[in-house]
PDB file of C-alpha atoms in Angstrom:
ATOM      1  CA  MET A 157     -43.198  -0.910 -22.011  1.00  0.00           C
ATOM      2  CA  ALA A 158     -46.969  -1.168 -20.886  1.00  0.00           C
ATOM      3  CA  VAL A 159     -49.734   0.869 -23.013  1.00  0.00           C
ATOM      4  CA  GLN A 160     -52.380   2.277 -21.348  1.00  0.00           C
ATOM      5  CA  LEU A 161     -56.010   2.131 -22.910  1.00  0.00           C
ATOM      6  CA  GLU A 162     -58.533   4.857 -22.832  1.00  0.00           C
ATOM      7  CA  VAL A 163     -61.909   3.507 -23.649  1.00  0.00           C
ATOM      8  CA  GLY A 164     -64.473   6.163 -24.087  1.00  0.00           C
ATOM      9  CA  GLY A 165     -68.025   5.317 -23.412  1.00  0.00           C
ATOM     10  CA  ARG A 166     -70.708   5.222 -26.174  1.00  0.00           C
ATOM     11  CA  GLY A 167     -68.824   3.671 -28.819  1.00  0.00           C
ATOM     12  CA  ARG A 168     -66.316   6.135 -29.398  1.00  0.00           C
ATOM     13  CA  LYS A 169     -62.717   5.279 -29.474  1.00  0.00           C
ATOM     14  CA  SER A 170     -60.276   7.200 -27.806  1.00  0.00           C
ATOM     15  CA  PRO A 171     -56.118   7.210 -29.197  1.00  0.00           C
ATOM     16  CA  VAL A 172     -54.017   5.028 -27.082  1.00  0.00           C
ATOM     17  CA  THR A 173     -51.956   6.744 -25.377  1.00  0.00           C
ATOM     18  CA  PRO A 174     -48.490   5.051 -25.012  1.00  0.00           C
ATOM     19  CA  SER A 175     -46.344   5.539 -21.730  1.00  0.00           C
ATOM     20  CA  MET A 176     -43.203   3.779 -20.219  1.00  0.00           C
ATOM     21  CA  ASN A 177     -43.325   2.484 -16.814  1.00  0.00           C
ATOM     22  CA  VAL A 178     -39.451   4.335 -15.652  1.00  0.00           C
ATOM     23  CA  THR A 179     -39.626   2.686 -11.627  1.00  0.00           C
ATOM     24  CA  PRO A 180     -37.875  -0.638 -12.503  1.00  0.00           C
ATOM     25  CA  LEU A 181     -35.172   1.149 -14.447  1.00  0.00           C
ATOM     26  CA  VAL A 182     -34.705   4.025 -12.051  1.00  0.00           C
ATOM     27  CA  ASP A 183     -34.216   0.690  -8.959  1.00  0.00           C
ATOM     28  CA  VAL A 184     -31.484  -0.721 -10.983  1.00  0.00           C
ATOM     29  CA  VAL A 185     -29.810   2.704 -11.509  1.00  0.00           C
ATOM     30  CA  LEU A 186     -29.764   3.081  -7.628  1.00  0.00           C
ATOM     31  CA  VAL A 187     -28.535  -0.344  -6.864  1.00  0.00           C
ATOM     32  CA  LEU A 188     -25.778   0.125  -9.156  1.00  0.00           C
ATOM     33  CA  LEU A 189     -24.660   3.576  -7.814  1.00  0.00           C
ATOM     34  CA  ILE A 190     -25.093   1.941  -4.369  1.00  0.00           C
ATOM     35  CA  ILE A 191     -22.635  -0.783  -5.573  1.00  0.00           C
ATOM     36  CA  PHE A 192     -20.303   1.384  -6.935  1.00  0.00           C
ATOM     37  CA  MET A 193     -20.162   3.790  -4.223  1.00  0.00           C
ATOM     38  CA  VAL A 194     -19.371   0.971  -1.396  1.00  0.00           C
ATOM     39  CA  ILE A 195     -16.587  -0.407  -3.755  1.00  0.00           C
ATOM     40  CA  ALA A 196     -14.557   2.828  -5.186  1.00  0.00           C
ATOM     41  CA  PRO A 197     -13.173   3.173  -1.876  1.00  0.00           C
ATOM     42  CA  MET A 198     -11.989  -0.402  -1.689  1.00  0.00           C
ATOM     43  CA  MET A 199     -10.396   0.060  -5.298  1.00  0.00           C
ATOM     44  CA  VAL A 200      -7.620   2.266  -4.373  1.00  0.00           C
ATOM     45  CA  LYS A 201      -4.446   0.773  -2.156  1.00  0.00           C
ATOM     46  CA  GLN A 202      -2.159   3.242  -0.914  1.00  0.00           C
ATOM     47  CA  PHE A 203       0.966   3.314   1.544  1.00  0.00           C
ATOM     48  CA  TRP A 204       1.285   7.010   3.030  1.00  0.00           C
ATOM     49  CA  LEU A 205       4.803   7.659   4.661  1.00  0.00           C
ATOM     50  CA  HIS A 206       5.673  10.827   6.139  1.00  0.00           C
ATOM     51  CA  VAL A 207       9.303  11.626   5.278  1.00  0.00           C
ATOM     52  CA  PRO A 208      10.326  15.235   7.165  1.00  0.00           C
ATOM     53  CA  LYS A 209      12.090  18.203   4.936  1.00  0.00           C
ATOM     54  CA  LYS A 210      15.274  17.996   5.232  1.00  0.00           C
ATOM     55  CA  GLU A 211      15.522  21.667   6.934  1.00  0.00           C
ATOM     56  CA  THR A 212      12.880  20.781   9.348  1.00  0.00           C
ATOM     57  CA  ALA A 213      14.284  17.315  10.502  1.00  0.00           C
ATOM     58  CA  THR A 214      16.496  17.005  13.429  1.00  0.00           C
ATOM     59  CA  ALA A 215      20.706  15.609  12.825  1.00  0.00           C
ATOM     60  CA  PRO A 216      20.567  12.626  14.475  1.00  0.00           C
ATOM     61  CA  GLU A 217      23.397  12.561  17.354  1.00  0.00           C
ATOM     62  CA  PRO A 218      26.459  10.649  16.353  1.00  0.00           C
ATOM     63  CA  ALA A 219      27.443   7.503  17.107  1.00  0.00           C
ATOM     64  CA  SER A 220      29.955   7.005  19.500  1.00  0.00           C
ATOM     65  CA  SER A 221      32.930   5.255  18.345  1.00  0.00           C
ATOM     66  CA  ASP A 222      32.804   2.356  20.464  1.00  0.00           C
ATOM     67  CA  GLY A 223      29.228   1.892  19.961  1.00  0.00           C
ATOM     68  CA  PRO A 224      27.775  -0.929  17.861  1.00  0.00           C
ATOM     69  CA  VAL A 225      27.901  -0.342  14.014  1.00  0.00           C
ATOM     70  CA  PRO A 226      24.652   0.394  12.701  1.00  0.00           C
ATOM     71  CA  ILE A 227      22.541  -2.352  11.077  1.00  0.00           C
ATOM     72  CA  VAL A 228      22.018  -1.313   7.020  1.00  0.00           C
ATOM     73  CA  ILE A 229      20.016  -3.816   4.635  1.00  0.00           C
ATOM     74  CA  THR A 230      20.338  -2.243   1.397  1.00  0.00           C
ATOM     75  CA  VAL A 231      18.345  -3.569  -1.667  1.00  0.00           C
ATOM     76  CA  ARG A 232      20.428  -2.900  -4.664  1.00  0.00           C
ATOM     77  CA  ALA A 233      19.224  -2.275  -8.491  1.00  0.00           C
ATOM     78  CA  ASP A 234      19.802  -6.072  -9.513  1.00  0.00           C
ATOM     79  CA  ARG A 235      17.891  -6.782  -6.685  1.00  0.00           C
ATOM     80  CA  SER A 236      20.726  -8.000  -4.327  1.00  0.00           C
ATOM     81  CA  VAL A 237      19.951  -7.597  -0.636  1.00  0.00           C
ATOM     82  CA  TRP A 238      22.864  -6.785   1.542  1.00  0.00           C
ATOM     83  CA  ILE A 239      23.152  -6.479   5.739  1.00  0.00           C
ATOM     84  CA  ASN A 240      25.918  -3.744   5.523  1.00  0.00           C
ATOM     85  CA  LYS A 241      28.759  -5.058   3.292  1.00  0.00           C
ATOM     86  CA  ASP A 242      27.526  -8.657   3.431  1.00  0.00           C
ATOM     87  CA  PRO A 243      25.429  -9.744   0.696  1.00  0.00           C
ATOM     88  CA  VAL A 244      22.559 -12.222   1.882  1.00  0.00           C
ATOM     89  CA  THR A 245      19.255 -14.006   0.030  1.00  0.00           C
ATOM     90  CA  VAL A 246      16.008 -12.499   1.633  1.00  0.00           C
ATOM     91  CA  GLY A 247      15.284 -16.170   2.823  1.00  0.00           C
ATOM     92  CA  GLU A 248      18.788 -15.920   4.813  1.00  0.00           C
ATOM     93  CA  LEU A 249      18.191 -12.251   6.251  1.00  0.00           C
ATOM     94  CA  PRO A 250      15.488 -13.145   9.267  1.00  0.00           C
ATOM     95  CA  ASP A 251      18.270 -15.669  10.494  1.00  0.00           C
ATOM     96  CA  LYS A 252      20.701 -13.124   9.989  1.00  0.00           C
ATOM     97  CA  LEU A 253      19.452 -10.648  11.367  1.00  0.00           C
ATOM     98  CA  ALA A 254      18.258 -12.972  14.678  1.00  0.00           C
ATOM     99  CA  ARG A 255      21.625 -14.074  14.962  1.00  0.00           C
ATOM    100  CA  ILE A 256      22.774 -10.334  15.045  1.00  0.00           C
ATOM    101  CA  PHE A 257      20.177  -9.262  17.389  1.00  0.00           C
ATOM    102  CA  ALA A 258      21.174 -11.393  19.961  1.00  0.00           C
ATOM    103  CA  ALA A 259      24.621  -9.619  20.872  1.00  0.00           C
ATOM    104  CA  ARG A 260      22.506  -6.585  20.437  1.00  0.00           C
ATOM    105  CA  THR A 261      20.307  -4.335  22.833  1.00  0.00           C
ATOM    106  CA  ASP A 262      18.388  -2.391  20.467  1.00  0.00           C
ATOM    107  CA  ARG A 263      17.088  -3.503  17.384  1.00  0.00           C
ATOM    108  CA  LEU A 264      16.902  -0.598  14.778  1.00  0.00           C
ATOM    109  CA  VAL A 265      17.746  -1.222  11.205  1.00  0.00           C
ATOM    110  CA  PHE A 266      18.145   1.419   8.837  1.00  0.00           C
ATOM    111  CA  PHE A 267      16.704   0.529   5.266  1.00  0.00           C
ATOM    112  CA  ASP A 268      18.299   1.624   2.069  1.00  0.00           C
ATOM    113  CA  ALA A 269      16.695   0.593  -1.885  1.00  0.00           C
ATOM    114  CA  GLU A 270      17.963   2.066  -4.525  1.00  0.00           C
ATOM    115  CA  ASP A 271      15.221   4.153  -6.838  1.00  0.00           C
ATOM    116  CA  GLN A 272      14.855   1.063  -9.107  1.00  0.00           C
ATOM    117  CA  VAL A 273      13.899  -1.717  -6.894  1.00  0.00           C
ATOM    118  CA  PRO A 274      10.223  -2.682  -7.492  1.00  0.00           C
ATOM    119  CA  TYR A 275       8.080  -1.803  -4.495  1.00  0.00           C
ATOM    120  CA  GLY A 276       7.515  -5.578  -4.012  1.00  0.00           C
ATOM    121  CA  ASP A 277      10.711  -6.841  -3.652  1.00  0.00           C
ATOM    122  CA  ALA A 278      11.510  -3.874  -1.288  1.00  0.00           C
ATOM    123  CA  MET A 279       8.265  -4.879   1.066  1.00  0.00           C
ATOM    124  CA  ALA A 280       9.573  -8.478   0.975  1.00  0.00           C
ATOM    125  CA  VAL A 281      12.817  -7.475   2.544  1.00  0.00           C
ATOM    126  CA  LEU A 282      11.197  -5.088   5.143  1.00  0.00           C
ATOM    127  CA  ASP A 283       8.703  -8.185   5.775  1.00  0.00           C
ATOM    128  CA  ALA A 284      11.488 -10.386   6.098  1.00  0.00           C
ATOM    129  CA  ALA A 285      13.353  -7.322   8.507  1.00  0.00           C
ATOM    130  CA  ARG A 286      10.445  -7.599  10.686  1.00  0.00           C
ATOM    131  CA  GLY A 287      10.748 -11.394  10.802  1.00  0.00           C
ATOM    132  CA  GLY A 288      14.152 -11.330  11.863  1.00  0.00           C
ATOM    133  CA  GLY A 289      13.507  -9.114  15.212  1.00  0.00           C
ATOM    134  CA  ALA A 290      13.885  -5.606  14.060  1.00  0.00           C
ATOM    135  CA  ALA A 291      11.509  -3.260  16.105  1.00  0.00           C
ATOM    136  CA  ASN A 292      12.252  -0.055  14.259  1.00  0.00           C
ATOM    137  CA  ILE A 293      13.126   0.381  10.802  1.00  0.00           C
ATOM    138  CA  ALA A 294      14.320   3.384   9.819  1.00  0.00           C
ATOM    139  CA  VAL A 295      14.074   4.575   5.939  1.00  0.00           C
ATOM    140  CA  ALA A 296      16.910   6.166   4.593  1.00  0.00           C
ATOM    141  CA  THR A 297      16.150   8.785   2.155  1.00  0.00           C
ATOM    142  CA  GLU A 298      19.386   9.542   1.141  1.00  0.00           C
ATOM    143  CA  ALA A 299      22.687   7.684   0.594  1.00  0.00           C
ATOM    144  CA  ILE A 300      24.450   5.826   3.458  1.00  0.00           C
ATOM    145  CA  GLN A 301      27.666   6.083   3.757  1.00  0.00           C
TER     146      GLN A 301
END
């Protein structure tokens, strides 16, 4: 806080007028505002997923009976991972998928996870599927029979 003294002429003393210099305060506030404006968008982590409505979704063509069986990766609530009806671990998943894809032309995988599965576990399985050679991963929104 700065004090401004006014000195009168001819021996008269004028009263002391206090004044506060707010320039440093305004500078600090503006710097903090800029920092928060830059950092705030970085703190939001989102994963956008567009799921079409049931009415507008086109029905997939029925699979021919002589075609290959679709690959369905299922993650259950107890965090167990299954390829179709075979249990696997997340570590074994890329190798098993690579062996399956070696005999197939399509690299489509259907992914089904129960609602109770933690997000991190589901993403770890998706990453392992990509590592196994899955080019397209379809997320199932309803139970696959």
